[in-house]
Short mmCIF file of C-alpha atoms and ligand atoms in Angstrom, two decimals:
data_model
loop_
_atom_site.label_atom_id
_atom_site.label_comp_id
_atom_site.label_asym_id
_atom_site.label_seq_id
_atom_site.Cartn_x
_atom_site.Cartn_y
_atom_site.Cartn_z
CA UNK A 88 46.63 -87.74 -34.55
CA UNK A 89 44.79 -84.79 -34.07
CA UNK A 90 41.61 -86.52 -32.11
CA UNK A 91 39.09 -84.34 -29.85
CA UNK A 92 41.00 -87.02 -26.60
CA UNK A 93 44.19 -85.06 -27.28
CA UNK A 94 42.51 -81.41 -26.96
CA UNK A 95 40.44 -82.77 -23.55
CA UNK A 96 43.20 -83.09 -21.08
CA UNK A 97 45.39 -80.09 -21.97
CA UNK A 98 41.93 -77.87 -21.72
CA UNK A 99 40.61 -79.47 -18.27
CA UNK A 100 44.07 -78.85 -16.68
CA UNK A 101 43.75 -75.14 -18.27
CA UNK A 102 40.36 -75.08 -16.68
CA UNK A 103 41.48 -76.05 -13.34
CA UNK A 104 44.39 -73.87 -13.18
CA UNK A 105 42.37 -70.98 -14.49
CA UNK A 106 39.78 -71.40 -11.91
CA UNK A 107 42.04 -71.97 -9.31
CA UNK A 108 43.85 -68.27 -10.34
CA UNK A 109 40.38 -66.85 -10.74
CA UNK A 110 39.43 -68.10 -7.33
CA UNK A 111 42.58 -66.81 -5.04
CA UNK A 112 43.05 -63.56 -6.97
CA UNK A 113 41.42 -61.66 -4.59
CA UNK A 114 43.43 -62.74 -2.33
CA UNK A 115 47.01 -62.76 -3.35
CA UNK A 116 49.53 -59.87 -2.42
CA UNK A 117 48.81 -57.85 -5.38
CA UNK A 118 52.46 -57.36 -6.57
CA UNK A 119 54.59 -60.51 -8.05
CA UNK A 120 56.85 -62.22 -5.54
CA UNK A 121 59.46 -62.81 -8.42
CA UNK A 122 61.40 -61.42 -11.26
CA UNK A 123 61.49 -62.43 -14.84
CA UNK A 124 64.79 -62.93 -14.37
CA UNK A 125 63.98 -65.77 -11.81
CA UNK A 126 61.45 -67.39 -13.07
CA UNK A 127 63.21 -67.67 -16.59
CA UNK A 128 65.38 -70.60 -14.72
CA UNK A 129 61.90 -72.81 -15.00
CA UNK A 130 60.53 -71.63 -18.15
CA UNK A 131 64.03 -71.75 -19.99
CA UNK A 132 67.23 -74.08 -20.39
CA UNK A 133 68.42 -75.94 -23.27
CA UNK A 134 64.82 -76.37 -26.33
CA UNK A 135 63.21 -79.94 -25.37
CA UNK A 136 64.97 -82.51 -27.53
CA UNK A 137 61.50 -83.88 -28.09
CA UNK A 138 57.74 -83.60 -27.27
CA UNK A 139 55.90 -83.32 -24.26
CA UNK A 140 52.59 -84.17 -23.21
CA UNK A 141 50.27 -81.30 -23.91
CA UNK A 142 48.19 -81.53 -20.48
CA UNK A 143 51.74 -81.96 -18.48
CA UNK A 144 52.94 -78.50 -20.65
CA UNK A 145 50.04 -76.89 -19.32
CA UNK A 146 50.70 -78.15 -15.77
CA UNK A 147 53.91 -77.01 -15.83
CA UNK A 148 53.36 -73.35 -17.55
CA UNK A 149 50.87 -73.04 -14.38
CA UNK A 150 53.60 -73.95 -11.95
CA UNK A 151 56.77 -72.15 -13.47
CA UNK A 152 54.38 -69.08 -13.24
CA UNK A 153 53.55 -69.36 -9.69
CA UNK A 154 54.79 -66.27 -7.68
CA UNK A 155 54.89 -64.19 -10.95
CA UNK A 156 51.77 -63.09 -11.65
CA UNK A 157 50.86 -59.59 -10.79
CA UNK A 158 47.34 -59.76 -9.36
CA UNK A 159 45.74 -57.23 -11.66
CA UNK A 160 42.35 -58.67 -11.33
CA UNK A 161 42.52 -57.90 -8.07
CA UNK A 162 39.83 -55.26 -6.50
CA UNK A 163 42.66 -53.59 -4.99
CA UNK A 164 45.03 -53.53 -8.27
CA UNK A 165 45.18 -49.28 -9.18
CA UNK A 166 47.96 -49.43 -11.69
CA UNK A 167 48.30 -47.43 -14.92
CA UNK A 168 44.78 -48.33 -16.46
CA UNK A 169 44.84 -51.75 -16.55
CA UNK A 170 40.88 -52.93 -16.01
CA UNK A 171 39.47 -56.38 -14.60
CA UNK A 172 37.65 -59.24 -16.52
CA UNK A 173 34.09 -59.81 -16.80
CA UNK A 174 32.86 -63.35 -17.00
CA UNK A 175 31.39 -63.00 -20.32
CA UNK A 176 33.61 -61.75 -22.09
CA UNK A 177 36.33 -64.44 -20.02
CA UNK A 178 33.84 -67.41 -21.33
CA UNK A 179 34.21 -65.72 -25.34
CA UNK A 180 37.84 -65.05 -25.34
CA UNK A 181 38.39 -69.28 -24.36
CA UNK A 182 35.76 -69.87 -27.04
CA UNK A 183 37.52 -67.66 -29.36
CA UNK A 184 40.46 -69.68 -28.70
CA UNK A 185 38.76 -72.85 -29.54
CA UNK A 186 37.15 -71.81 -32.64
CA UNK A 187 40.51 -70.30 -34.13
CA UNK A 188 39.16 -68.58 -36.62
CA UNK A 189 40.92 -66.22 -38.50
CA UNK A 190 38.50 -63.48 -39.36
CA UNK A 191 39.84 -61.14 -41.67
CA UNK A 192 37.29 -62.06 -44.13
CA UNK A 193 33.18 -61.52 -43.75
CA UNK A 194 32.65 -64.64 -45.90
CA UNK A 195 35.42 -66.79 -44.87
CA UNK A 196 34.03 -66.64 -41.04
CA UNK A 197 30.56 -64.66 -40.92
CA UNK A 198 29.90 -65.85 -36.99
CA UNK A 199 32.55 -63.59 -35.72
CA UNK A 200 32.19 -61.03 -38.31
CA UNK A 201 29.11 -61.11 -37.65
CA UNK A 202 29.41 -60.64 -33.91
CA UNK A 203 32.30 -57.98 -33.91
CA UNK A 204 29.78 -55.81 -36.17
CA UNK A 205 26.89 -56.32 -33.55
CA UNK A 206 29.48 -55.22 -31.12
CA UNK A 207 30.85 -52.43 -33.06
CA UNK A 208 27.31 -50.77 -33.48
CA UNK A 209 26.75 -51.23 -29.71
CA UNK A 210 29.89 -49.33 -29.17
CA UNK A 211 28.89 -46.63 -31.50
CA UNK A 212 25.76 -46.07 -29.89
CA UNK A 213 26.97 -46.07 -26.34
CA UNK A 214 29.58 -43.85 -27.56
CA UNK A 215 27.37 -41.16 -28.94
CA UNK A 216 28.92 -41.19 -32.10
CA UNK A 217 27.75 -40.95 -36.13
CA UNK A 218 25.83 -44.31 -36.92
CA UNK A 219 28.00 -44.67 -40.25
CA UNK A 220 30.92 -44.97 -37.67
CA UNK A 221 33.75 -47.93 -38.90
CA UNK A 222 34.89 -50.12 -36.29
CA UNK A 223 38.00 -51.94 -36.41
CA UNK A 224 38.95 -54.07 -33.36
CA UNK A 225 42.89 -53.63 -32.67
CA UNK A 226 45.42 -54.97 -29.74
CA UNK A 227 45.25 -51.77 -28.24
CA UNK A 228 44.49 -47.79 -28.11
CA UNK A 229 48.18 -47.39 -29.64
CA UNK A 230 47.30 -49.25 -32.92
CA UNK A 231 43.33 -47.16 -33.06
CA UNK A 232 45.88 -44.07 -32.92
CA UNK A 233 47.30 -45.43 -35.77
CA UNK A 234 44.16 -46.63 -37.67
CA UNK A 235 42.59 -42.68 -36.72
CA UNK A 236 45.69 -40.91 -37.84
CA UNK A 237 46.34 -43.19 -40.27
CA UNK A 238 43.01 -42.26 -42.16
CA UNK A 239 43.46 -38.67 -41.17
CA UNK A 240 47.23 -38.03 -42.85
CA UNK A 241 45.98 -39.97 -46.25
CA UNK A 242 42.34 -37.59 -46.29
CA UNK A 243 44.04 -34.38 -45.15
CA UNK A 244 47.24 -35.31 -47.54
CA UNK A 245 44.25 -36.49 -50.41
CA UNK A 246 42.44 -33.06 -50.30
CA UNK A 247 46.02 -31.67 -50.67
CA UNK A 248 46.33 -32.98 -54.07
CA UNK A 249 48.58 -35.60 -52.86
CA UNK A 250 47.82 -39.73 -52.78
CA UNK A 251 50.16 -41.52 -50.19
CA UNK A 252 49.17 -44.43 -51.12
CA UNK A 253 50.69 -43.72 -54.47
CA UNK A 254 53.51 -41.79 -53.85
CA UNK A 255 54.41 -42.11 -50.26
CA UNK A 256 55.27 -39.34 -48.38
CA UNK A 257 58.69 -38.29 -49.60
CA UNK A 258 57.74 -35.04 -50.90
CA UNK A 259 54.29 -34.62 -49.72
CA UNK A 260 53.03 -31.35 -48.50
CA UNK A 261 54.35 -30.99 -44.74
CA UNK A 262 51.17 -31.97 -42.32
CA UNK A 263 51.04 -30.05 -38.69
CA UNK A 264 50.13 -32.29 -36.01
CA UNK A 265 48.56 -30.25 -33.29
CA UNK A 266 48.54 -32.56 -29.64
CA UNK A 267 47.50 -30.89 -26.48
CA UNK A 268 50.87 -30.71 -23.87
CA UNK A 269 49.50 -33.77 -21.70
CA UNK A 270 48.38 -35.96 -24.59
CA UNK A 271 49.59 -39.90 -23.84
CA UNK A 272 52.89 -40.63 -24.96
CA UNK A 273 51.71 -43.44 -27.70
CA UNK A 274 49.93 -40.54 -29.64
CA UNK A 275 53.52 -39.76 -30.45
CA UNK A 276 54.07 -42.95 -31.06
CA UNK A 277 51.61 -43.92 -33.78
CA UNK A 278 52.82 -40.40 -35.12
CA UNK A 279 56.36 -41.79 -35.37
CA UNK A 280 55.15 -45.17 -37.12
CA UNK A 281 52.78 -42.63 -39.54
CA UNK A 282 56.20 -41.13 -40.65
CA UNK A 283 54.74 -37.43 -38.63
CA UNK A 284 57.45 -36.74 -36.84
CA UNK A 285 57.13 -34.93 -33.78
CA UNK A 286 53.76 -33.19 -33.39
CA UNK A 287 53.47 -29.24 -32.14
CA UNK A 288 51.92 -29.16 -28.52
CA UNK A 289 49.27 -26.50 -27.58
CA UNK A 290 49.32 -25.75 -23.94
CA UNK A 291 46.67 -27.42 -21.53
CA UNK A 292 45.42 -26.22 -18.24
CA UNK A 293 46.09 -27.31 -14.48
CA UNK A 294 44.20 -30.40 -14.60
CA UNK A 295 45.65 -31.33 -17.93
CA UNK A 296 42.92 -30.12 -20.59
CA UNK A 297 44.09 -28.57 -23.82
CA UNK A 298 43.54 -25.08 -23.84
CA UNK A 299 40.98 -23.59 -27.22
CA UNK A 300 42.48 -20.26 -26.76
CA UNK A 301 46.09 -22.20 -27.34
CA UNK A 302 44.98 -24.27 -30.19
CA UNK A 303 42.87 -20.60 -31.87
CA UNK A 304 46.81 -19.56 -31.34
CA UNK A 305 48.75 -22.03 -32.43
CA UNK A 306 46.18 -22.70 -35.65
CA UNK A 307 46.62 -19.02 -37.04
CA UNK A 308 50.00 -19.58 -37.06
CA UNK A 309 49.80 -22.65 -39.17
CA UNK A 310 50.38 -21.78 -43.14
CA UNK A 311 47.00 -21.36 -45.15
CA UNK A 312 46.11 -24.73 -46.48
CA UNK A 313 48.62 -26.65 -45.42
CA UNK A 314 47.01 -29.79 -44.02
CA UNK A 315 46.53 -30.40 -40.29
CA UNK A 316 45.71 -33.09 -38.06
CA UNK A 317 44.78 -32.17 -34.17
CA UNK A 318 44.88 -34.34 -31.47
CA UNK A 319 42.57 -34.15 -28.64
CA UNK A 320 42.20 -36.53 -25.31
CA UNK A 321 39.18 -37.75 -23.11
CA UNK A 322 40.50 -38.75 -20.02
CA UNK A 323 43.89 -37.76 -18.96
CA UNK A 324 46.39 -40.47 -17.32
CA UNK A 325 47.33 -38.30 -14.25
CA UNK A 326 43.78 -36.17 -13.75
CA UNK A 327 40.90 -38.33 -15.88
CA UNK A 328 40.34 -34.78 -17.16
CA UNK A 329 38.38 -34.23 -20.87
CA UNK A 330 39.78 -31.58 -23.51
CA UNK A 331 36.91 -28.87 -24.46
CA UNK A 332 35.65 -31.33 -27.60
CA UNK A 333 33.31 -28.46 -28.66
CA UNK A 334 35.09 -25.45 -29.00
CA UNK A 335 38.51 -27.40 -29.70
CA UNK A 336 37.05 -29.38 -32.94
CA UNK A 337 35.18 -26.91 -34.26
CA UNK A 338 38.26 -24.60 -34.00
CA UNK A 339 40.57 -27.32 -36.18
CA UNK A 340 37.39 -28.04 -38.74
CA UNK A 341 37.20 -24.64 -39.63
CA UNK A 342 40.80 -24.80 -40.71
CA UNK A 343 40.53 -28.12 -42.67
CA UNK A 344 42.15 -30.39 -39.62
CA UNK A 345 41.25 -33.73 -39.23
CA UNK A 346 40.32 -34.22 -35.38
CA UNK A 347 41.02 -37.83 -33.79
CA UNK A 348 40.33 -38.39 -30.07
CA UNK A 349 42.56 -40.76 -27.65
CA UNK A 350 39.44 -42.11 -25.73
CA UNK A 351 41.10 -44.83 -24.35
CA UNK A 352 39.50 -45.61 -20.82
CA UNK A 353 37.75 -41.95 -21.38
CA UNK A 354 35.39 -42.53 -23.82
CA UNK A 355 33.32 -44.78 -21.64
CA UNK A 356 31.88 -41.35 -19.81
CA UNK A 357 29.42 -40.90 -22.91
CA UNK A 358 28.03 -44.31 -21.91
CA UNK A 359 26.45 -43.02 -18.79
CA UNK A 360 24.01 -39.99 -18.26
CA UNK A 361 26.02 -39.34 -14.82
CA UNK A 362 29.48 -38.74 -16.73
CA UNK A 363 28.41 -37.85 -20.48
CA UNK A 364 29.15 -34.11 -20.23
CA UNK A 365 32.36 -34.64 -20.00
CA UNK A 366 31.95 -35.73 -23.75
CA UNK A 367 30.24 -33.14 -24.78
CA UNK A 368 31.17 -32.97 -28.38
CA UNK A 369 33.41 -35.18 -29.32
CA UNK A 370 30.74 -36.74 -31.59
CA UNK A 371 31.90 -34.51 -34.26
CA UNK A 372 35.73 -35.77 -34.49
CA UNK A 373 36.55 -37.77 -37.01
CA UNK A 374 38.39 -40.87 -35.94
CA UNK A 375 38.69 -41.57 -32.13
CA UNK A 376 40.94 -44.50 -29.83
CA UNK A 377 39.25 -46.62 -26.99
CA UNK A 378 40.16 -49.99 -25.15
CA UNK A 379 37.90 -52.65 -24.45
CA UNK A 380 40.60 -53.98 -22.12
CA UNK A 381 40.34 -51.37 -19.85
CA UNK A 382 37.30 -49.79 -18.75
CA UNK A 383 35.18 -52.09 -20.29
CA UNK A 384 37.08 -55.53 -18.62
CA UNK A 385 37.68 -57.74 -21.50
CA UNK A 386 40.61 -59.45 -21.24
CA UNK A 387 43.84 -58.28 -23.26
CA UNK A 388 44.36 -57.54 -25.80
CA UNK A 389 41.45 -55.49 -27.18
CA UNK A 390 41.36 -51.70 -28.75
CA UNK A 391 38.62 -50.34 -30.77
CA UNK A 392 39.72 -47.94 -33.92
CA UNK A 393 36.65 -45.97 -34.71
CA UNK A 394 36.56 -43.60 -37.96
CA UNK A 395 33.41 -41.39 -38.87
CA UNK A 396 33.87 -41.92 -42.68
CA UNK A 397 34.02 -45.80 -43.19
CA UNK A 398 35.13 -45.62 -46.51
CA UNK A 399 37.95 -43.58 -45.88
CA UNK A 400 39.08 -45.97 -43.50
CA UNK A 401 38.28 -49.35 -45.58
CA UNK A 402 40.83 -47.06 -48.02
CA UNK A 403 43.31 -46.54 -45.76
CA UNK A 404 43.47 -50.13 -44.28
CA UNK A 405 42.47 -52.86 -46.34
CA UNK A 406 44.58 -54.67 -48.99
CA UNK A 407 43.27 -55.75 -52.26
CA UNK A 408 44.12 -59.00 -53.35
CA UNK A 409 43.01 -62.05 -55.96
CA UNK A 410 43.01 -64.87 -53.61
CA UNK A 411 41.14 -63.41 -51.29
CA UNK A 412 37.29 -63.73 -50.96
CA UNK A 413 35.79 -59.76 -50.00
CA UNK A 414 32.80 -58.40 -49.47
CA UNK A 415 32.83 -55.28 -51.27
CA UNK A 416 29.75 -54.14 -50.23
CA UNK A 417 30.01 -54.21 -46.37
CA UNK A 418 33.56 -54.71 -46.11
CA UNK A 419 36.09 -57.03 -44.47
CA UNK A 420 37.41 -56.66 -41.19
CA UNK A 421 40.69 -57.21 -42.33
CA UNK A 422 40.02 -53.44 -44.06
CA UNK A 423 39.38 -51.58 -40.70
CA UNK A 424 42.79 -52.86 -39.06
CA UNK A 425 46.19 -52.83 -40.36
CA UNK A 426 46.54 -57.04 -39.74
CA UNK A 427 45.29 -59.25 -42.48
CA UNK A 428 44.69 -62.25 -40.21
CA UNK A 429 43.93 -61.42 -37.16
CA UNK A 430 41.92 -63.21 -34.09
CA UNK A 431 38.50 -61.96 -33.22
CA UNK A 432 38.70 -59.60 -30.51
CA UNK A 433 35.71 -57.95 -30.87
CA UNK A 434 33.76 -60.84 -29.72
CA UNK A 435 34.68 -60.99 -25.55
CA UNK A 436 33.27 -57.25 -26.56
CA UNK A 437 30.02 -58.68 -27.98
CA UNK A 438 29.78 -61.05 -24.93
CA UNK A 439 30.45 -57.94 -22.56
CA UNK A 440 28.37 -55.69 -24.12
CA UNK A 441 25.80 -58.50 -24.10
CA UNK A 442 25.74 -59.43 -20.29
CA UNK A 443 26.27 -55.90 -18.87
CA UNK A 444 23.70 -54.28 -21.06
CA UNK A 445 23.19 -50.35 -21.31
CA UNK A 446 21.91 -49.82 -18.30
CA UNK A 447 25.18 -52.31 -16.65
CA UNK A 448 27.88 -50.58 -18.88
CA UNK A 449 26.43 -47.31 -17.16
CA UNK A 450 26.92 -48.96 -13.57
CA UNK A 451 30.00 -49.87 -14.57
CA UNK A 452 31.46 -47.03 -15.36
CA UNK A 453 29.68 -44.65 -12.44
CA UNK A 454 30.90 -47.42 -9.79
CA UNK A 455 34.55 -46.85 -11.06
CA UNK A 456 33.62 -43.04 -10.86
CA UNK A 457 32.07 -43.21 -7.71
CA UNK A 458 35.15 -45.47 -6.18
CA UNK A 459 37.55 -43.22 -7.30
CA UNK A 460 35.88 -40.32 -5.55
CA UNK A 461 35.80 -42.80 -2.25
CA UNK A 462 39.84 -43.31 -2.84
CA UNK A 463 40.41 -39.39 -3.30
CA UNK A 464 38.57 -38.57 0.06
CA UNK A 465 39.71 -41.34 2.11
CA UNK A 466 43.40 -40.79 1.08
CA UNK A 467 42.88 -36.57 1.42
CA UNK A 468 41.99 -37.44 5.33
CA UNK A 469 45.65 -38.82 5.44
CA UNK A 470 48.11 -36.50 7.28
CA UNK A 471 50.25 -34.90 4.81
CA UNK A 472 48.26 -36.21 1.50
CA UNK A 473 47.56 -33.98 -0.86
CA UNK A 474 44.98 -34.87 -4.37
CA UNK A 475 46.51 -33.12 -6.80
CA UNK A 476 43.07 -33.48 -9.69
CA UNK A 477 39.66 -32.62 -9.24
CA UNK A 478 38.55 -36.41 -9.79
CA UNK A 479 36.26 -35.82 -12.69
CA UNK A 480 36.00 -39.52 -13.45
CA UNK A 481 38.30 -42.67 -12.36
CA UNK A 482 42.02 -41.20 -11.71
CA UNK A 483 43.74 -40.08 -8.42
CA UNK A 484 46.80 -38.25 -8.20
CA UNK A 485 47.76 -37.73 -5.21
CA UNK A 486 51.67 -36.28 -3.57
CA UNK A 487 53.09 -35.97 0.05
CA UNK A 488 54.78 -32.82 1.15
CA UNK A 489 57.60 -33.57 -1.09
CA UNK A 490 59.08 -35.81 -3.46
CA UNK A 491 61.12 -38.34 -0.87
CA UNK A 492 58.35 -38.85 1.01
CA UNK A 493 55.47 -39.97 -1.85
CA UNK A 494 58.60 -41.97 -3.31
CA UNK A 495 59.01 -43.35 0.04
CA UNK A 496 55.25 -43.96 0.44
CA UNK A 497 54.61 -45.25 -3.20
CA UNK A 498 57.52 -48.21 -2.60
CA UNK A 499 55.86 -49.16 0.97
CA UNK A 500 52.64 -49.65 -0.54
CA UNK A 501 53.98 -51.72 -3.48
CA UNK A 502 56.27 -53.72 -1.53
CA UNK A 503 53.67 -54.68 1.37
CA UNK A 504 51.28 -56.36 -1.32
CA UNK A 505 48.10 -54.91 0.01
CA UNK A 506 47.25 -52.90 -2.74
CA UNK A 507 49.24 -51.52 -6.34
CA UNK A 508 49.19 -47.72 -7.45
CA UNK A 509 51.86 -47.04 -9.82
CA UNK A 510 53.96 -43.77 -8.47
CA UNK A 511 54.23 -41.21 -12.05
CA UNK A 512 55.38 -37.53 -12.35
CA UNK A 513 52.58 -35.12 -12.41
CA UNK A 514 53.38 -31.18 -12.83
CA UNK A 515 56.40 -31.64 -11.46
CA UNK A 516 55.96 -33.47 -8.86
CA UNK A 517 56.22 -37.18 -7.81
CA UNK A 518 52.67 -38.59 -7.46
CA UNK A 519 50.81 -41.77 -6.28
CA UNK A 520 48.09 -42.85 -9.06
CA UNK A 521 45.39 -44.67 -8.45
CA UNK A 522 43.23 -45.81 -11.32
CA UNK A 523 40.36 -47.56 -10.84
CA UNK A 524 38.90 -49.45 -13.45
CA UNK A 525 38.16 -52.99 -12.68
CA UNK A 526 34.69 -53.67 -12.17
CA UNK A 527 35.82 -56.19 -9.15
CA UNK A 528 36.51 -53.30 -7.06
CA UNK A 529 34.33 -53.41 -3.62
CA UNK A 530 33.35 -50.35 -0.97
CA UNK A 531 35.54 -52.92 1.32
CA UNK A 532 38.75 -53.05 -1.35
CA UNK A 533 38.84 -49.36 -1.30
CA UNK A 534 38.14 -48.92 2.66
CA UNK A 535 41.42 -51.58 3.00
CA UNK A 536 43.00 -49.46 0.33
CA UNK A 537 42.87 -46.28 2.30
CA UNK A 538 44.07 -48.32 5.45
CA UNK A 539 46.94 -49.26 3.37
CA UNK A 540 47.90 -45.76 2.28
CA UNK A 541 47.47 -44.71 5.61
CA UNK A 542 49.54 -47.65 7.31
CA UNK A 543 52.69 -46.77 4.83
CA UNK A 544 52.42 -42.65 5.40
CA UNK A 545 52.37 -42.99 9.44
CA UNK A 546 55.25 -45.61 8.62
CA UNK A 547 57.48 -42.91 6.78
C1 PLP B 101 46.41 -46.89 -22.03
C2 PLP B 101 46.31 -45.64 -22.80
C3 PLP B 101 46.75 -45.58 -24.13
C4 PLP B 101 47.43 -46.73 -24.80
O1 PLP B 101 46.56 -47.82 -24.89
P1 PLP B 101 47.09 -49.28 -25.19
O2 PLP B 101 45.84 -50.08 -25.12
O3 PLP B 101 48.07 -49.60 -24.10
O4 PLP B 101 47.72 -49.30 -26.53
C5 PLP B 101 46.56 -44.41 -24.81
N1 PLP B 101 45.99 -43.34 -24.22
C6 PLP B 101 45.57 -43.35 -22.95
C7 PLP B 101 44.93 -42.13 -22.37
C8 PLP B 101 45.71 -44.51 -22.19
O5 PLP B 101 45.29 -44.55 -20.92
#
């Protein structure tokens, strides 16, 4: 029987291993002592005839996983662009948990709608962006590509003369996707799930940043009328760089194009004076990707699909059925995602938003700036290090005199446990990245940081 006794165990060992992670994070090697292959031996075997005792399951989940965890809420974890956690939003997530509701529906569960809206306006306005704005709260950038572009293929495809919802696309006019040459690699992606095909790439400058005289280019060469969508990026994996918003979206509006933005650590520059003119603009796109889980440091998974016309993204996205109970006149979250039932992400977002407050959102963001500046010119002092990007906001890429070396270099620093910065291709080039972009990131992480790089180049 399902009594409150048989919840209270499982959820104070949960606590106590949580804390216990929480607590030594900072000062674990950084990289996981084993494989998934290894640890598979304790989490796997033959199904459990029968059942367990939930608070021993949770005991031994926390055990089989020892060694192979990767500390990324460590202050000296640089990888891809992963982010930290903030305590808030830590606190909502478990509470989110506990309250398992499923809030697709305003009426069904108006608390959480009720805070994901809160949250979604805050975003809008620390965003810069049209109050009118539609939030939907995703697992990740990849799926707000697909909500943007999603919205953008039915309205440019609509004004065409042509309904996809009606007809599909079999037969539709062709669209022309228009991505700059260093857009991320899940813009393609969401374009493959859209049915879009490979898009048409307009060249981008040395740090990354599409090029308007490409794009003025490569639009006169698209057919008259035929419907476009153009894809532009704030903040650039390798460089942090931001596409020329301005001249680049008012290019692709005056050819009918609908303009969606991957923003997904990048956006965050419009939340603070220091960085926002490296948005410039890019309040008059019409759709545009960010992640929560990233620079903001909510814990995965959380994106954040945002789409200037709300009603042309309620059409796009929501289903229409009898048994359920809408609200037509605000709509459903269900209608800004593509899940029906979903959990309620947006709320560690409310709780962030909620503890940091403008002003801490703007500290946020300028400390991971102003770290990633520390990084770049502690690691530029080291002999033969080279930063390849003029670090505009929180990325370092950084090579070695040649390729064996920063390989060399990259696999020292992993291995030692010290630090993580995932090694990428840049221009050519192997490179060392560094992101930062977890708020748990000290002046004395990125001092032992530099150390670190320094102790693995003098030791190859
Ligand atoms: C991480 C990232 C994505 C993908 O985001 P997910 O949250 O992993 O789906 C897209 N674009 C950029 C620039 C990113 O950094």
């Amino acid at each position: 029987v399902a009594t409150f006794d048989t919840y209270e165990a499982a959820l104070a060992r949960a606590a106590a291993h949580a804390r216990a992670w929480l607590e030594s994070v900072g000062e674990r090697p950084v990289r996981p002592e084993r494989t998934a292959a290894d640890l598979l031996a304790g989490f796997g075997g033959t199904l459990p005839e029968g059942p367990s005792d939930p608070a021993t399951v949770v005991d031994r989940l926390a055990s089989n996983a020892e060694g192979g965890l990767m500390a990324m809420g460590s202050g000296r974890f640089f990888g891809w662009v992963v982010g930290g956690t903030l305590p808030a939003a830590l606190g909502a997530d478990w509470l989110v948990s506990a309250w398992d509701q499923n809030t697709g529906l305003r009426t069904a569960t108006p608390a959480l709608a009720a805070a994901e809206e809160a949250a979604g306006a805050w975003l809008v306005d620390l965003f810069g962006l049209p109050a009118r704005t539609g939030v939907g709260f995703v697992t990740g950038a990849t799926m707000a590509h697909f909500v943007g572009l999603a919205t953008g293929r039915d309205t440019v495809l609509a004004r065409a003369g042509w309904d996809v919802a009606e007809r599909g696309l079999v037969g539709a006019p062709p669209i022309t996707v228009l991505v700059g040459a260093e857009r991320h690699d899940t813009v393609d992606l969401a374009l493959r799930f859209l049915g879009l095909g490979r898009p048409v790439e307009v060249a981008a400058d040395d740090e990354g940043r599409l090029n308007p005289d490409a794009l003025a280019r490569t639009l006169a060469a698209v057919d008259p009328g035929a419907p476009i969508l153009c894809c532009l990026q704030a903040g650039n994996l390798h460089s942090g760089a931001f596409d020329p918003f301005g001249p680049s979206i008012d290019l692709a509006h005056e050819r009918g194009a609908w303009v969606h933005v991957d923003g997904a650590f990048g956006l965050w520059a419009a939340a603070t004076p220091s960085l926002r003119h490296l948005t410039v603009g890019v309040e008059r796109a019409d759709s545009w990707s960010s992640d929560a889980h990233k620079t903001l440091n909510v814990p995965y998974d959380c994106g954040i699909a945002l789409v200037a016309d709300p009603l042309a993204m309620r059409a796009s996205m929501g289903i229409h059925a009898d048994y359920l109970i809408e609200d037509p006149a605000s709509g459903d979250p269900q209608e800004r995602v593509p899940e029906l039932s979903r959990r309620a992400r947006g709320v560690p977002v409310w709780a962030a938003l909620a503890s940091l407050g403008r002003s801490g959102v703007a500290e946020l963001v300028d400390g991971l700036h102003a770290r990633a500046v520390s990084i770049a010119e502690g690691i530029a002092a080291v002999p033969g290090a080279t930063v390849m990007n003029v670090v505009v906001y929180t990325q370092v890429c950084v090579a070695f005199e040649d390729d064996e070396r920063t390989r060399a270099i990259t696999e020292a620093l992993m291995s030692e446990g010290v630090v993580w910065m995932s090694g990428s291709r840049w221009h050519g080039r192997d490179v060392l990245r560094v992101s930062v972009s977890n708020w748990a990131t000290t002046a004395e992480d990125v001092e032992a940081s530099v150390v670190a790089v320094a102790r693995a180049a003098a030791a190859h």
